[in-house]
Coordinates of N, CA and C in Angstrom, one line a residue:
X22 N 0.8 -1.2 0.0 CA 0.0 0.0 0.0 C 0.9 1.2 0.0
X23 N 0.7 2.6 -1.0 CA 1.7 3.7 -1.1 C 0.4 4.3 -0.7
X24 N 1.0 5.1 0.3 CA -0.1 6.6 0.6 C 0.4 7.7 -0.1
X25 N -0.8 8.5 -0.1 CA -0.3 10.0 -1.0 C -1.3 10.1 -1.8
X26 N -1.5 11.8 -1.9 CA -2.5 12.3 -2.8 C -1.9 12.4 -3.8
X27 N -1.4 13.8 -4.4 CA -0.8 14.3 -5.5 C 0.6 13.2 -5.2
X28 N 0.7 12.9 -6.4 CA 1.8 11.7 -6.5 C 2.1 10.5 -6.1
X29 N 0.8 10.1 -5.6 CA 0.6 8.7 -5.3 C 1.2 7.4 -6.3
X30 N 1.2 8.0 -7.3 CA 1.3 6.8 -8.8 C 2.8 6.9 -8.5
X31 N 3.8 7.7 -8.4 CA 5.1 7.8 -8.4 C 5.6 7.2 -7.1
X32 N 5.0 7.1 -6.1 CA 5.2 6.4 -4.8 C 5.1 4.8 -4.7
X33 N 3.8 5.1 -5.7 CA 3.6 3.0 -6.7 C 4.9 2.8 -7.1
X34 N 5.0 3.4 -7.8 CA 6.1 2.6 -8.8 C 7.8 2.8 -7.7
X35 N 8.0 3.5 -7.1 CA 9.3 3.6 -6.1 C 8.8 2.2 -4.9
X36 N 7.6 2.3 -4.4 CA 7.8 1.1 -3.9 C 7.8 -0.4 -4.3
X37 N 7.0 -0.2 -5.4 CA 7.6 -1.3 -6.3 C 8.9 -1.3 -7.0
X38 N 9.8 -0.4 -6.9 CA 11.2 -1.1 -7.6 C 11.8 -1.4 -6.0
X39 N 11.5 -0.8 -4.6 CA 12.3 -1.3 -3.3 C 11.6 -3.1 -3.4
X40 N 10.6 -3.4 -3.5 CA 10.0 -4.6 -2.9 C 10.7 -6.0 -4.0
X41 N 11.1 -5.1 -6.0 CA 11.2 -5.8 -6.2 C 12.9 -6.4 -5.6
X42 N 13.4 -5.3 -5.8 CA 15.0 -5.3 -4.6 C 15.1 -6.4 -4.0
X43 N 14.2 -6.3 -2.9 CA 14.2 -7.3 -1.8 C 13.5 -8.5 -2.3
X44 N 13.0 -8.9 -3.7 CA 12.5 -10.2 -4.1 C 11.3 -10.5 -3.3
X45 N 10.4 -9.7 -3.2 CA 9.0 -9.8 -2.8 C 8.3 -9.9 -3.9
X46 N 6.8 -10.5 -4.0 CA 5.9 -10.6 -4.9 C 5.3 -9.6 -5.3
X47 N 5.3 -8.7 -6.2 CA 4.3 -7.6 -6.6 C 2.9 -7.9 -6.7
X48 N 1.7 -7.5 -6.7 CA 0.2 -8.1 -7.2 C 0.5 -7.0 -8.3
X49 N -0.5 -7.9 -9.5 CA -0.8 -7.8 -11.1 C -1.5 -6.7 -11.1
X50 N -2.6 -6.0 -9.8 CA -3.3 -5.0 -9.7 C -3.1 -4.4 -8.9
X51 N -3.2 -3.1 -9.2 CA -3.3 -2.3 -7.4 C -4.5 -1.1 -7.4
X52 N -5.5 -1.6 -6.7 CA -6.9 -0.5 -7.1 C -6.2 0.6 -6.6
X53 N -6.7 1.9 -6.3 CA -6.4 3.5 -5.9 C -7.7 3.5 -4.8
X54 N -7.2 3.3 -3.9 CA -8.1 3.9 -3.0 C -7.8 5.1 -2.3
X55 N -9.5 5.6 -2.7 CA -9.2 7.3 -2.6 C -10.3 7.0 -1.3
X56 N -9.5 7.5 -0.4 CA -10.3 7.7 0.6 C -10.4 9.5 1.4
X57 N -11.8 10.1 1.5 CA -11.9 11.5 2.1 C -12.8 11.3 3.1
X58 N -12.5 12.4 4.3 CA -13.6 12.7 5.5 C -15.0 12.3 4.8
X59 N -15.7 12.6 3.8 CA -16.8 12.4 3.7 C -17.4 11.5 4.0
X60 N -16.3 10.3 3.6 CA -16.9 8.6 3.4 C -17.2 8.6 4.9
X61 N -16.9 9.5 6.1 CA -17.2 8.7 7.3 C -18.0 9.9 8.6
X62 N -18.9 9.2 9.3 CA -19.9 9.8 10.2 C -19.1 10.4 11.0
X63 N -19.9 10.8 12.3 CA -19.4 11.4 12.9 C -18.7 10.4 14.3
X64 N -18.6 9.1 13.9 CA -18.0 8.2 15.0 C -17.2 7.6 14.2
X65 N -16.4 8.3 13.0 CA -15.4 7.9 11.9 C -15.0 6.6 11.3
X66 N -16.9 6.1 11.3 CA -17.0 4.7 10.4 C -17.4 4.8 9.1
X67 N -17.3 4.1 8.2 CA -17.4 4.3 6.8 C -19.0 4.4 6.5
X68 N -19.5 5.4 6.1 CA -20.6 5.7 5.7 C -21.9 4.5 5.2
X69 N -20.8 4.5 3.7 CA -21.6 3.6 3.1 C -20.6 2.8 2.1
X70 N -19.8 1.9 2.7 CA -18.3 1.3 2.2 C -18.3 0.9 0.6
X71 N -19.8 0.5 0.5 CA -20.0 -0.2 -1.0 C -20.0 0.7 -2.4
X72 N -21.0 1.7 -1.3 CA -20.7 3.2 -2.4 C -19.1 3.7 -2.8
X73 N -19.0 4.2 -1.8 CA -17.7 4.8 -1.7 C -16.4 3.9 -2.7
X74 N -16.4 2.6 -2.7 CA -15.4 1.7 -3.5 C -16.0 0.9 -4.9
X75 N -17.5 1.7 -5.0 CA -18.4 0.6 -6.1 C -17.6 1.2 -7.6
X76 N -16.7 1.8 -7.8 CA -15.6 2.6 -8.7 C -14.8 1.3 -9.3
X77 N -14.3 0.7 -8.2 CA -12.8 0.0 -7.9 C -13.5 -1.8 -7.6
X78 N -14.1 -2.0 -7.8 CA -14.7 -3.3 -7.2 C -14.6 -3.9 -8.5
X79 N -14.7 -4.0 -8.9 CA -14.0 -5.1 -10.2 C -12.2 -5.5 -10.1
X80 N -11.1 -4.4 -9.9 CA -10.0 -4.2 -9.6 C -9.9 -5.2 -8.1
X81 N -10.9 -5.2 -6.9 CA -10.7 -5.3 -5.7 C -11.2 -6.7 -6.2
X82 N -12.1 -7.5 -7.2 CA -12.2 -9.1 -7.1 C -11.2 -9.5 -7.7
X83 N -10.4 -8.4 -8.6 CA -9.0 -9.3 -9.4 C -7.9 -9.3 -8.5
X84 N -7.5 -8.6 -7.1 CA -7.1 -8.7 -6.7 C -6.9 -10.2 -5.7
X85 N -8.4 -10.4 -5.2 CA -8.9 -11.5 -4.5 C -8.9 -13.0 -5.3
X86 N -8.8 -12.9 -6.7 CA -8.8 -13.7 -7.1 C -7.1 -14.1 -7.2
X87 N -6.2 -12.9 -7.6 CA -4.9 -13.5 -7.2 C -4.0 -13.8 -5.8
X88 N -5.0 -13.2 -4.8 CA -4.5 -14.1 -4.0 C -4.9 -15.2 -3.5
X89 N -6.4 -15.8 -3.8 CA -6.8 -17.0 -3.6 C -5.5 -17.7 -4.7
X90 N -5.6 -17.4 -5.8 CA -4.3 -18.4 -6.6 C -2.9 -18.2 -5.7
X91 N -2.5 -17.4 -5.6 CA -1.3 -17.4 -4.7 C -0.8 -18.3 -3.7
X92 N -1.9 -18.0 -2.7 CA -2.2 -19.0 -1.5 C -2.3 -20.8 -1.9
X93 N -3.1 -20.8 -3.1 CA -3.7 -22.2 -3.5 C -2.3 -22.9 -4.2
X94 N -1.6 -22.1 -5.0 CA -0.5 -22.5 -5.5 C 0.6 -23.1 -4.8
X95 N 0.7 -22.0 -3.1 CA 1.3 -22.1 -2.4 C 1.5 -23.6 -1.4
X96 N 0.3 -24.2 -1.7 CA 0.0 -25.3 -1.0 C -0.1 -26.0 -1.7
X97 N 0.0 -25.9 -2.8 CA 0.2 -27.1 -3.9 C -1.3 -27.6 -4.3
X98 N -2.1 -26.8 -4.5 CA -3.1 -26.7 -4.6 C -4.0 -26.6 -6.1
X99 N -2.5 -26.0 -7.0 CA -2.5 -25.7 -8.1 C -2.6 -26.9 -9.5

């Protein structure tokens, strides 16, 4: 996960060249979650979580889908 507003995408790709360094696994996607004060009440829970990410929810099941293969591969499952 890179935090950052303006220049977020440049903090992607910098922590993706440290992780590749160290021989960590990159994921194939990385959704942008934009998160603002609005999405949340006045007891700073997410409003309405589905709304707020219904943007990115195709990106967030390809995500889930590679790490279900990840994990399943990992155990020889593959």
């Amino acid at each position: 996960m890179v935090y950052g507003g303006h220049g977020g995408f440049q903090g992607l790709i910098s922590m993706k060249l440290v992780t590749q360094g160290l021989n960590m696994y990159n994921m194939s996607v990385n959704p942008p979650l934009n998160i603002s004060k609005e999405m949340f009440n006045e007891n700073n829970q997410f409003i309405d979580i589905d709304h707020s990410f219904k943007k990115i929810s195709p990106q967030v099941k390809m995500v889930s889908e590679e790490f279900i293969s990840l994990f399943s591969s990992e155990k020889g499952e593959n």
